[in-house]
Amino acid sequence: MNCRLGCGACCIAPSISSVIPGMPNGKAAGERCVQLSDDNLCLIFGSPERPAVCSDFEASLDVCGHSNKEALWLITNLESQTS
């Protein structure tokens, strides 16, 4: 499965503990990443500054569902179950 352009759920729902440019302490679950553009595209995609956790993420139906809304719900649910 390929990421849906403009989804951004993986840049909002999960907590990220690694340094993100502009977010030296990472980000909390549910907090929008500062590197997520207004049209929900990663501003540092392909950059060496992008955290490994982001680069390593692979879209899959069980995590991303069939829509952006479902992806946000699924990832938020997974985050709450693992925190």
XYZ file of C-alpha atoms in Angstrom:
83
model
C 0.000 0.000 0.000
C 1.221 3.511 -0.767
C 0.588 6.460 1.505
C -2.382 8.609 0.553
C -1.070 12.058 -0.300
C -2.569 14.633 2.016
C -3.499 12.161 4.760
C -1.060 13.179 7.508
C -2.549 10.861 10.145
C 0.873 9.395 10.962
C 2.153 12.955 11.539
C -0.635 13.795 13.989
C -1.861 10.753 15.929
C 1.289 9.067 17.285
C 3.752 10.402 19.798
C 7.290 10.742 18.438
C 10.107 10.810 20.970
C 12.929 11.629 18.549
C 14.049 15.120 17.623
C 12.115 16.687 14.765
C 13.373 19.957 13.236
C 11.391 22.631 15.063
C 10.361 20.151 17.766
C 13.521 19.326 19.759
C 11.600 17.192 22.257
C 9.585 15.281 19.680
C 5.806 15.534 19.755
C 2.942 14.314 21.877
C 0.205 12.032 20.591
C -2.465 14.061 18.839
C -0.144 17.020 18.324
C 0.353 18.087 14.708
C 3.998 17.904 13.595
C 5.389 21.335 12.692
C 6.826 19.752 9.542
C 3.351 18.858 8.262
C 2.217 21.389 5.658
C -1.265 22.894 5.491
C -2.109 20.334 2.804
C -0.815 17.484 5.023
C 2.453 16.792 3.235
C 5.763 16.272 5.034
C 8.021 19.286 4.546
C 11.158 17.227 5.300
C 10.266 14.105 3.302
C 13.496 12.626 1.919
C 15.650 14.869 4.121
C 18.295 13.394 6.444
C 16.703 15.503 9.207
C 13.526 13.431 9.027
C 13.340 11.115 12.061
C 14.034 7.428 11.377
C 10.657 6.476 12.873
C 8.985 8.547 10.156
C 11.189 7.269 7.335
C 10.666 3.674 8.453
C 6.866 3.925 8.576
C 5.153 1.830 5.921
C 1.517 2.375 5.105
C -0.673 -0.694 5.497
C -4.396 -1.294 5.409
C -4.533 -2.342 9.088
C -2.966 0.978 10.155
C -4.167 3.360 7.436
C -7.584 1.928 6.634
C -9.521 3.072 3.593
C -9.603 6.837 4.223
C -7.709 9.646 5.926
C -10.369 9.797 8.644
C -10.095 6.056 9.283
C -6.277 6.294 9.390
C -6.445 9.006 12.042
C -8.875 6.899 14.097
C -6.816 3.699 13.738
C -3.471 5.294 14.578
C -4.968 7.202 17.524
C -6.445 3.950 18.814
C -3.131 2.083 18.408
C -1.302 4.900 20.188
C -3.686 4.813 23.151
C -3.330 1.028 23.435
C 0.468 1.160 23.477
C 1.145 4.185 25.679
